[in-house]
Amino acid sequence: LPFSAAANLRPGAEQKVVFITARVHPGETPSSFVCQGIIDFLVSHHPIAKVLRDHLVFKIAPMLNPDGVYLGNYRCSLMGFDLNRHWANPSPWAHPTLHGVKELIIDMYNNPKINLEFYIDIHAHSTMMNGFMYGNIFEDEERFQRQAVFPKLLCQNAEDFSYSSTSFNRDAVKAGTGRRFLGGLLNDTSYCYTLEVSFYSYILAEAAAAVPYTEEAYMKLGRNVARTFLDYYKLNSLVEGPLAPTPKAR
């Protein structure tokens, strides 16, 4: 679909876009709960959500692999493809959801009135604990350091998110993923991440025992991802002035 003007933004505001995708691997069900938490928070009456809607445009594709989910596949689509390895050249016939999302992202990237600032692809991990992120490696040291800001802020907001497990890599096996491909395509003001969350549990800093994840805990992580955008943009002076005291999303 063509990108239209955002009615929620203040008149004359630059269109800063956060693009979120989930469930490209159909067996990674926790990603849907995290994404649901993000959506529920953003459309809520929470004061932070209202500020975010006043300043940002959120584009969310909550299920990139609906046919795989319907069939009960673990990793592949109806045609047997791992869609998260085909971002470089998706086929409108074999990878239609990926093709459509990529076309939309490129249209936004080529639109001078739009600044695509974040791309986050939500997954679940079968062996690691906690929530964590994968980011990209850049030759520009300053850009590399700026990329670390959002996961560091998220770590402060979400007790189950681990910055120590967050890593930045250029693994050739992951070259066809959304995070790697778009990280190479978009300009140096854009940040592309894979957000991973454990299938099983998280470990709190003050406790040795693992806490099993629940649907609500996954959605809470999603809410904390959403509210971290306020911290990020306050740090970068997009959102000015103190907010009235508000309860924390978590």
Coordinates of N, CA, C and O in Angstrom, one line a residue, residues 15 17 32 42 61 63 68 78 118 120 128 133 147 152 168 177 182 189 194 206 212 217-218 234 236:
Q15 N 8.0 13.1 9.2 CA 7.5 11.7 9.4 C 8.6 10.8 9.8 O 9.4 10.3 8.9
V17 N 9.6 7.3 11.1 CA 8.9 6.0 11.0 C 9.7 4.9 11.8 O 10.9 4.8 11.7
S32 N 4.9 -13.2 18.6 CA 3.6 -12.6 18.4 C 3.1 -12.0 19.7 O 2.4 -10.9 19.6
L42 N 0.7 1.0 22.2 CA 0.7 2.1 21.3 C -0.7 2.6 21.0 O -0.9 3.8 20.8
A61 N 4.0 -5.0 10.8 CA 3.5 -6.2 10.1 C 3.6 -7.4 11.1 O 4.7 -7.9 11.3
M63 N 2.7 -10.4 11.3 CA 2.8 -11.8 10.9 C 3.3 -11.9 9.5 O 2.6 -11.8 8.5
G68 N 2.7 -20.2 6.9 CA 3.5 -21.2 7.7 C 2.9 -21.3 9.1 O 2.8 -22.5 9.6
L78 N 4.7 -21.9 3.2 CA 4.0 -22.9 2.4 C 4.8 -23.5 1.4 O 4.8 -24.7 1.1
F118 N 13.9 3.3 12.5 CA 14.1 2.0 13.1 C 13.4 0.9 12.3 O 12.3 1.1 11.8
I120 N 12.8 -3.1 13.4 CA 13.0 -4.2 14.4 C 12.2 -5.4 14.0 O 11.0 -5.3 13.8
M128 N 18.8 -19.5 24.2 CA 19.2 -18.4 25.1 C 18.2 -18.0 26.0 O 17.0 -18.2 25.8
M133 N 19.1 -8.5 21.8 CA 19.1 -8.0 20.4 C 20.3 -8.4 19.6 O 21.4 -8.6 20.2
Q147 N 24.3 2.9 17.6 CA 23.4 1.8 17.4 C 23.2 1.1 18.8 O 22.1 0.4 19.0
K152 N 20.6 -0.4 25.1 CA 21.0 0.0 26.5 C 19.8 0.6 27.2 O 19.6 0.4 28.4
F168 N 26.5 -7.6 18.2 CA 26.5 -6.9 16.9 C 27.5 -7.8 16.0 O 28.6 -8.1 16.4
T177 N 18.9 -11.9 6.1 CA 17.9 -11.5 7.1 C 17.5 -10.1 6.9 O 18.2 -9.3 6.3
L182 N 18.6 -4.8 5.5 CA 18.1 -3.4 5.6 C 19.2 -2.5 6.3 O 19.3 -1.3 6.0
T189 N 21.3 7.1 9.6 CA 20.4 7.5 10.6 C 19.4 6.5 11.0 O 18.5 6.7 11.8
T194 N 17.4 -7.2 15.3 CA 16.6 -8.4 15.5 C 16.4 -8.4 17.0 O 17.3 -8.4 17.8
E206 N 19.1 -10.1 40.4 CA 19.3 -10.3 41.8 C 18.9 -11.8 42.2 O 18.9 -12.1 43.3
P212 N 10.2 -18.6 34.5 CA 9.5 -19.0 33.2 C 8.7 -17.9 32.6 O 8.0 -17.1 33.3
A217 N 4.2 -11.9 30.4 CA 5.6 -11.4 30.4 C 6.1 -11.1 29.1 O 6.8 -10.1 28.9
Y218 N 5.7 -11.8 28.0 CA 6.1 -11.5 26.7 C 5.5 -10.2 26.3 O 6.2 -9.3 25.7
K234 N 13.6 11.5 23.7 CA 13.9 12.5 24.7 C 15.4 12.8 24.7 O 15.8 13.9 24.8
N236 N 17.3 12.4 22.3 CA 17.7 13.1 21.1 C 16.9 14.3 20.8 O 16.8 14.8 19.7

